[in-house]
CSV table of C-alpha atoms and ligand atoms in Angstrom, one decimal:
chain,number,residue,atom,x,y,z
A,1,MET,CA,32.4,-89.5,-22.1
A,2,LEU,CA,30.0,-87.2,-20.3
A,3,GLU,CA,26.3,-88.1,-21.0
A,4,ALA,CA,22.9,-86.8,-20.2
A,5,LEU,CA,20.3,-89.5,-20.3
A,6,GLY,CA,16.7,-88.4,-20.5
A,7,LEU,CA,17.6,-85.4,-18.5
A,8,THR,CA,14.5,-83.5,-17.3
A,9,ILE,CA,14.5,-80.5,-14.9
A,10,ALA,CA,11.0,-79.3,-14.3
A,11,HIS,CA,10.0,-76.3,-16.5
A,12,ARG,CA,13.5,-75.9,-17.8
A,13,LEU,CA,14.7,-79.1,-19.7
A,14,HIS,CA,12.8,-81.9,-21.2
A,15,GLU,CA,14.2,-85.3,-21.9
A,16,VAL,CA,17.6,-84.3,-23.1
A,17,THR,CA,19.8,-87.1,-24.1
A,18,VAL,CA,23.4,-86.2,-25.3
A,19,GLN,CA,26.7,-87.9,-25.5
A,20,LEU,CA,29.7,-85.5,-25.1
A,21,ARG,CA,33.1,-86.8,-26.1
A,22,SER,CA,36.4,-85.6,-24.8
A,23,GLY,CA,38.8,-84.5,-27.4
A,24,ARG,CA,36.4,-82.1,-29.0
A,25,VAL,CA,34.8,-78.7,-28.5
A,26,THR,CA,31.0,-78.9,-28.1
A,27,ALA,CA,29.0,-75.7,-28.4
A,28,ILE,CA,25.5,-75.4,-26.8
A,29,VAL,CA,23.4,-72.8,-28.6
A,30,GLY,CA,19.8,-71.6,-28.5
A,31,PRO,CA,17.6,-68.6,-27.9
A,32,ASN,CA,17.4,-66.9,-24.5
A,33,GLY,CA,15.7,-69.1,-22.0
A,34,ALA,CA,16.2,-72.3,-24.1
A,35,GLY,CA,17.9,-74.1,-21.2
A,36,LYS,CA,21.6,-73.8,-22.2
A,37,SER,CA,22.8,-72.7,-18.7
A,38,THR,CA,20.6,-75.2,-17.1
A,39,LEU,CA,22.0,-78.1,-19.2
A,40,LEU,CA,25.6,-76.9,-18.6
A,41,ALA,CA,25.1,-76.7,-14.8
A,42,ALA,CA,23.4,-80.1,-14.8
A,43,LEU,CA,26.3,-81.6,-16.7
A,44,ALA,CA,28.6,-80.2,-14.1
A,45,GLY,CA,26.5,-82.0,-11.4
A,46,LEU,CA,25.3,-78.7,-9.9
A,47,ILE,CA,21.5,-79.1,-10.5
A,48,GLN,CA,19.6,-82.2,-9.5
A,49,PRO,CA,17.4,-83.5,-12.3
A,50,THR,CA,13.7,-84.2,-11.8
A,51,SER,CA,14.3,-87.3,-13.8
A,52,GLY,CA,17.1,-88.8,-15.9
A,53,ALA,CA,20.8,-88.7,-15.1
A,54,VAL,CA,24.2,-87.4,-15.9
A,55,THR,CA,27.0,-89.9,-16.2
A,56,LEU,CA,30.8,-89.5,-16.5
A,57,THR,CA,32.5,-92.5,-18.0
A,58,SER,CA,29.3,-94.4,-17.4
A,59,HIS,CA,29.2,-93.6,-13.6
A,60,PRO,CA,26.4,-91.4,-12.3
A,61,LEU,CA,27.8,-88.0,-11.4
A,62,THR,CA,25.9,-88.1,-8.1
A,63,GLN,CA,28.0,-91.1,-7.0
A,64,LEU,CA,31.3,-89.1,-7.4
A,65,PRO,CA,32.6,-87.5,-4.2
A,66,PRO,CA,32.4,-83.7,-4.6
A,67,GLN,CA,36.1,-83.2,-4.5
A,68,GLU,CA,36.7,-85.8,-7.2
A,69,ARG,CA,34.0,-84.2,-9.3
A,70,ALA,CA,35.6,-80.8,-8.9
A,71,ARG,CA,39.0,-82.3,-10.0
A,72,ARG,CA,37.4,-83.8,-13.2
A,73,ILE,CA,34.9,-81.0,-14.2
A,74,GLY,CA,35.8,-77.4,-14.2
A,75,TYR,CA,32.7,-75.2,-14.4
A,76,LEU,CA,32.6,-71.5,-15.2
A,77,PRO,CA,29.1,-69.9,-14.5
A,78,GLN,CA,27.6,-67.2,-16.6
A,79,SER,CA,27.7,-64.5,-14.0
A,80,GLY,CA,31.0,-62.8,-13.6
A,81,GLU,CA,30.5,-62.0,-9.9
A,82,VAL,CA,33.0,-62.9,-7.2
A,83,ALA,CA,32.0,-62.9,-3.6
A,84,TRP,CA,35.5,-61.8,-2.3
A,85,ASN,CA,37.7,-59.1,-3.5
A,86,LEU,CA,40.8,-61.3,-4.0
A,87,ALA,CA,44.0,-60.6,-6.0
A,88,VAL,CA,43.9,-62.3,-9.4
A,89,ARG,CA,46.7,-64.7,-8.5
A,90,THR,CA,44.8,-65.8,-5.3
A,91,LEU,CA,41.5,-66.3,-7.2
A,92,VAL,CA,43.3,-68.5,-9.8
A,93,GLY,CA,45.0,-70.4,-7.0
A,94,LEU,CA,41.5,-71.4,-5.7
A,95,GLY,CA,41.4,-73.6,-8.8
A,96,ARG,CA,43.9,-75.9,-7.1
A,97,LEU,CA,41.8,-76.5,-4.0
A,98,PRO,CA,40.3,-79.9,-5.3
A,99,HIS,CA,43.9,-81.2,-5.6
A,100,ARG,CA,46.3,-82.4,-2.9
A,101,THR,CA,49.3,-81.6,-5.0
A,102,ASP,CA,52.6,-80.1,-3.7
A,103,ALA,CA,53.3,-76.3,-3.8
A,104,ALA,CA,55.6,-76.6,-6.9
A,105,GLU,CA,52.9,-78.3,-9.0
A,106,ASN,CA,50.2,-75.8,-7.7
A,107,TYR,CA,52.5,-72.9,-8.6
A,108,ALA,CA,53.2,-74.2,-12.1
A,109,ALA,CA,49.4,-74.8,-12.8
A,110,VAL,CA,48.5,-71.3,-11.6
A,111,ALA,CA,51.4,-69.6,-13.5
A,112,ASP,CA,50.3,-71.6,-16.7
A,113,ALA,CA,46.7,-70.5,-16.3
A,114,ILE,CA,47.7,-66.9,-15.7
A,115,ALA,CA,49.9,-67.0,-18.8
A,116,THR,CA,47.2,-68.7,-21.0
A,117,MET,CA,44.7,-65.9,-20.1
A,118,GLN,CA,47.4,-63.2,-20.6
A,119,LEU,CA,46.9,-62.0,-17.1
A,120,GLU,CA,50.5,-61.6,-16.0
A,121,PRO,CA,50.4,-57.8,-15.8
A,122,LEU,CA,47.2,-58.0,-13.7
A,123,ALA,CA,48.1,-60.9,-11.4
A,124,ASP,CA,48.6,-58.8,-8.3
A,125,ARG,CA,45.6,-56.6,-8.9
A,126,ALA,CA,42.4,-56.8,-6.8
A,127,LEU,CA,39.4,-58.2,-8.7
A,128,SER,CA,37.4,-55.0,-8.0
A,129,THR,CA,39.9,-53.0,-10.0
A,130,LEU,CA,39.5,-55.0,-13.2
A,131,SER,CA,37.3,-54.4,-16.2
A,132,GLY,CA,34.5,-56.8,-17.0
A,133,GLY,CA,36.5,-58.6,-19.6
A,134,GLU,CA,39.6,-58.8,-17.4
A,135,ARG,CA,37.6,-60.3,-14.6
A,136,ALA,CA,36.0,-62.8,-17.0
A,137,ARG,CA,39.6,-63.9,-18.0
A,138,ALA,CA,40.6,-64.2,-14.4
A,139,LEU,CA,37.6,-66.4,-13.6
A,140,LEU,CA,38.3,-68.7,-16.5
A,141,ALA,CA,42.0,-68.9,-15.4
A,142,ARG,CA,40.7,-70.3,-12.1
A,143,VAL,CA,39.0,-73.1,-14.0
A,144,LEU,CA,42.1,-73.8,-16.2
A,145,ALA,CA,44.3,-73.9,-13.1
A,146,THR,CA,42.4,-77.0,-11.9
A,147,ARG,CA,43.5,-78.7,-15.1
A,148,PRO,CA,40.2,-80.6,-15.3
A,149,GLN,CA,39.4,-83.4,-17.8
A,150,TRP,CA,36.2,-81.4,-18.7
A,151,ILE,CA,35.9,-77.6,-19.1
A,152,LEU,CA,32.3,-76.5,-19.0
A,153,ALA,CA,32.1,-72.7,-19.6
A,154,ASP,CA,28.9,-70.6,-19.8
A,155,GLU,CA,29.5,-67.8,-22.4
A,156,PRO,CA,33.2,-67.5,-21.7
A,157,LEU,CA,33.7,-65.3,-24.7
A,158,ALA,CA,30.9,-62.8,-24.2
A,159,ALA,CA,32.9,-60.2,-22.4
A,160,LEU,CA,36.1,-60.6,-24.4
A,161,ASP,CA,37.4,-58.4,-27.1
A,162,LEU,CA,38.1,-59.9,-30.5
A,163,ALA,CA,41.8,-60.6,-30.0
A,164,HIS,CA,41.2,-62.2,-26.6
A,165,GLN,CA,38.3,-64.2,-28.0
A,166,GLN,CA,40.5,-65.6,-30.8
A,167,ALA,CA,43.4,-66.4,-28.3
A,168,LEU,CA,40.9,-68.2,-26.0
A,169,ILE,CA,39.3,-70.2,-28.8
A,170,ARG,CA,42.8,-71.3,-29.9
A,171,ARG,CA,43.7,-72.4,-26.4
A,172,LEU,CA,40.4,-74.2,-25.9
A,173,ARG,CA,40.9,-76.0,-29.2
A,174,ASP,CA,44.4,-77.0,-28.1
A,175,LEU,CA,43.0,-78.4,-24.8
A,176,ALA,CA,40.5,-80.5,-26.7
A,177,GLN,CA,43.3,-81.7,-29.0
A,178,GLU,CA,45.2,-82.8,-25.8
A,179,GLY,CA,42.2,-85.0,-25.1
A,180,ARG,CA,40.1,-82.8,-22.7
A,181,GLY,CA,36.4,-82.2,-23.2
A,182,VAL,CA,35.4,-78.6,-23.8
A,183,VAL,CA,31.7,-77.6,-23.6
A,184,LEU,CA,30.8,-74.0,-24.2
A,185,VAL,CA,27.5,-72.1,-24.1
A,186,VAL,CA,27.7,-69.5,-26.9
A,187,HIS,CA,25.3,-67.1,-28.6
A,188,ASP,CA,27.5,-66.4,-31.6
A,189,LEU,CA,26.4,-69.0,-34.2
A,190,ALA,CA,29.3,-68.2,-36.5
A,191,LEU,CA,31.7,-68.9,-33.7
A,192,ALA,CA,30.0,-72.3,-33.1
A,193,MET,CA,30.0,-73.0,-36.9
A,194,ASN,CA,33.7,-72.2,-37.3
A,195,HIS,CA,35.2,-73.5,-34.1
A,196,ALA,CA,33.1,-76.3,-32.6
A,197,ASP,CA,33.3,-80.0,-33.5
A,198,HIS,CA,29.9,-80.7,-32.3
A,199,VAL,CA,26.8,-78.5,-31.7
A,200,LEU,CA,23.7,-78.9,-29.5
A,201,VAL,CA,20.7,-76.8,-30.4
A,202,LEU,CA,18.2,-76.2,-27.6
A,203,ASP,CA,14.8,-74.5,-27.8
A,204,ARG,CA,12.3,-74.2,-25.0
A,205,GLY,CA,14.0,-76.9,-23.0
A,206,ARG,CA,14.2,-79.4,-25.8
A,207,LEU,CA,17.1,-80.7,-27.9
A,208,ILE,CA,16.2,-79.7,-31.4
A,209,ALA,CA,19.4,-80.7,-33.3
A,210,GLN,CA,22.8,-82.1,-32.6
A,211,GLY,CA,25.8,-83.0,-34.7
A,212,PRO,CA,28.6,-81.5,-36.7
A,213,PRO,CA,28.0,-77.7,-37.0
A,214,GLN,CA,27.1,-77.7,-40.7
A,215,ASP,CA,24.2,-80.1,-39.9
A,216,ALA,CA,23.1,-78.9,-36.5
A,217,LEU,CA,23.3,-75.2,-37.6
A,218,SER,CA,21.7,-75.6,-41.1
A,219,GLU,CA,19.7,-72.6,-42.4
A,220,ASN,CA,16.6,-74.7,-41.8
A,221,VAL,CA,17.3,-75.2,-38.1
A,222,ILE,CA,18.1,-71.5,-37.7
A,223,ALA,CA,14.8,-70.6,-39.4
A,224,LYS,CA,12.9,-73.0,-37.1
A,225,VAL,CA,14.6,-72.2,-33.8
A,226,TRP,CA,15.4,-68.5,-34.2
A,227,ASN,CA,12.7,-67.6,-36.6
A,228,LEU,CA,15.3,-65.9,-38.9
A,229,ASN,CA,15.9,-66.2,-42.6
A,230,ALA,CA,19.7,-66.4,-42.5
A,231,SER,CA,22.3,-67.7,-45.0
A,232,TRP,CA,25.7,-69.0,-44.4
A,233,LEU,CA,28.4,-67.2,-46.5
A,234,GLY,CA,32.1,-68.0,-47.0
A,235,GLN,CA,34.3,-71.1,-46.7
A,236,PRO,CA,34.3,-73.7,-44.0
A,237,GLY,CA,36.2,-72.4,-40.9
A,238,HIS,CA,35.5,-68.8,-42.0
A,239,LYS,CA,31.7,-68.7,-42.4
A,240,ALA,CA,29.6,-65.7,-41.6
A,241,LEU,CA,25.8,-65.5,-41.2
A,242,ALA,CA,24.0,-63.1,-43.5
A,243,LEU,CA,20.6,-61.9,-42.2
B,1,ATP,N1,16.7,-71.2,-10.7
B,1,ATP,C1,15.7,-71.3,-11.6
B,1,ATP,N2,14.5,-71.7,-11.2
B,1,ATP,C2,13.4,-71.8,-12.0
B,1,ATP,N3,13.5,-71.5,-13.3
B,1,ATP,C3,14.7,-71.1,-13.8
B,1,ATP,C4,15.9,-71.0,-12.9
B,1,ATP,N4,16.9,-70.6,-13.7
B,1,ATP,C5,16.4,-70.5,-15.0
B,1,ATP,N5,15.1,-70.8,-15.0
B,1,ATP,C6,14.2,-70.8,-16.2
B,1,ATP,O1,14.6,-71.9,-17.0
B,1,ATP,C7,14.6,-71.6,-18.4
B,1,ATP,C8,16.0,-71.9,-18.9
B,1,ATP,O2,16.9,-71.0,-18.4
B,1,ATP,P1,18.5,-71.0,-18.8
B,1,ATP,O3,19.1,-70.0,-17.9
B,1,ATP,O4,18.9,-72.3,-18.7
B,1,ATP,O5,18.4,-70.5,-20.3
B,1,ATP,P2,19.5,-70.0,-21.3
B,1,ATP,O6,19.3,-70.8,-22.5
B,1,ATP,O7,20.9,-70.2,-20.6
B,1,ATP,O8,19.2,-68.5,-21.5
B,1,ATP,P3,20.1,-67.2,-21.8
B,1,ATP,O9,20.5,-67.3,-23.2
B,1,ATP,O10,19.1,-66.1,-21.6
B,1,ATP,O11,21.2,-67.1,-20.8
B,1,ATP,C9,14.2,-70.2,-18.5
B,1,ATP,O12,12.8,-70.1,-18.8
B,1,ATP,C10,14.5,-69.6,-17.1
B,1,ATP,O13,13.5,-68.6,-16.8
């Protein structure tokens, strides 16, 4: 379990307590500036809280050696920028750095991540020659190549076309089914409603609601947080938001 306990980050998050379980997909939603990216980065151990703590299987994240943390938690930041103009395959291979595994195992993990993100035709291309969505898939493949217990991804679907979005959601759901923890920041409330097992709703740095999507994303919560009169239409798993 990955937990935030009274997590406060000055001016950004206020007393957030959440328990994230592996084996399920958790979506973090909320308006712009609500603190979603801040919470995700803090859960990955990348931001020091002003007060409160993040624990992984009851151990404070700060006590885990960085390499161990990198093996256990794969983090995809929101910005799709890459400092070096690497080939896709080389970038994905960086996901193996936290491990001391042999070449065959590294090769298999990289090949698997490239296949999962449907990047085979692009594997030898330089990142600078890719489109925004192709680059986003390459960056996520690097996270998958680590084969972490936890996958924390900030808007991983934002740059993807509909077919790649659906393929990625299926894959992330499969990874959760295998027992990994998947935590996604998303703006698309229908996507969170239809595909997440658990939803956290943030607003102005505070946790407003959490629970199964049908509870956390009720029309009342949407009215309160987004100030929108919206109605859910359709059947579970295929719901759409009418505004
Ligand atoms: N490095 C920083 N230093 C100080 N304040 C920051 C920093 N990064 C973000 N903030 C502020 O913290 C608040 C939460 O930002 P955060 O990026 O977590 O929001 P978000 O919910 O992910 O927003 P968005 O949907 O726009 O991506 C915002 O008010 C933002 O201006």
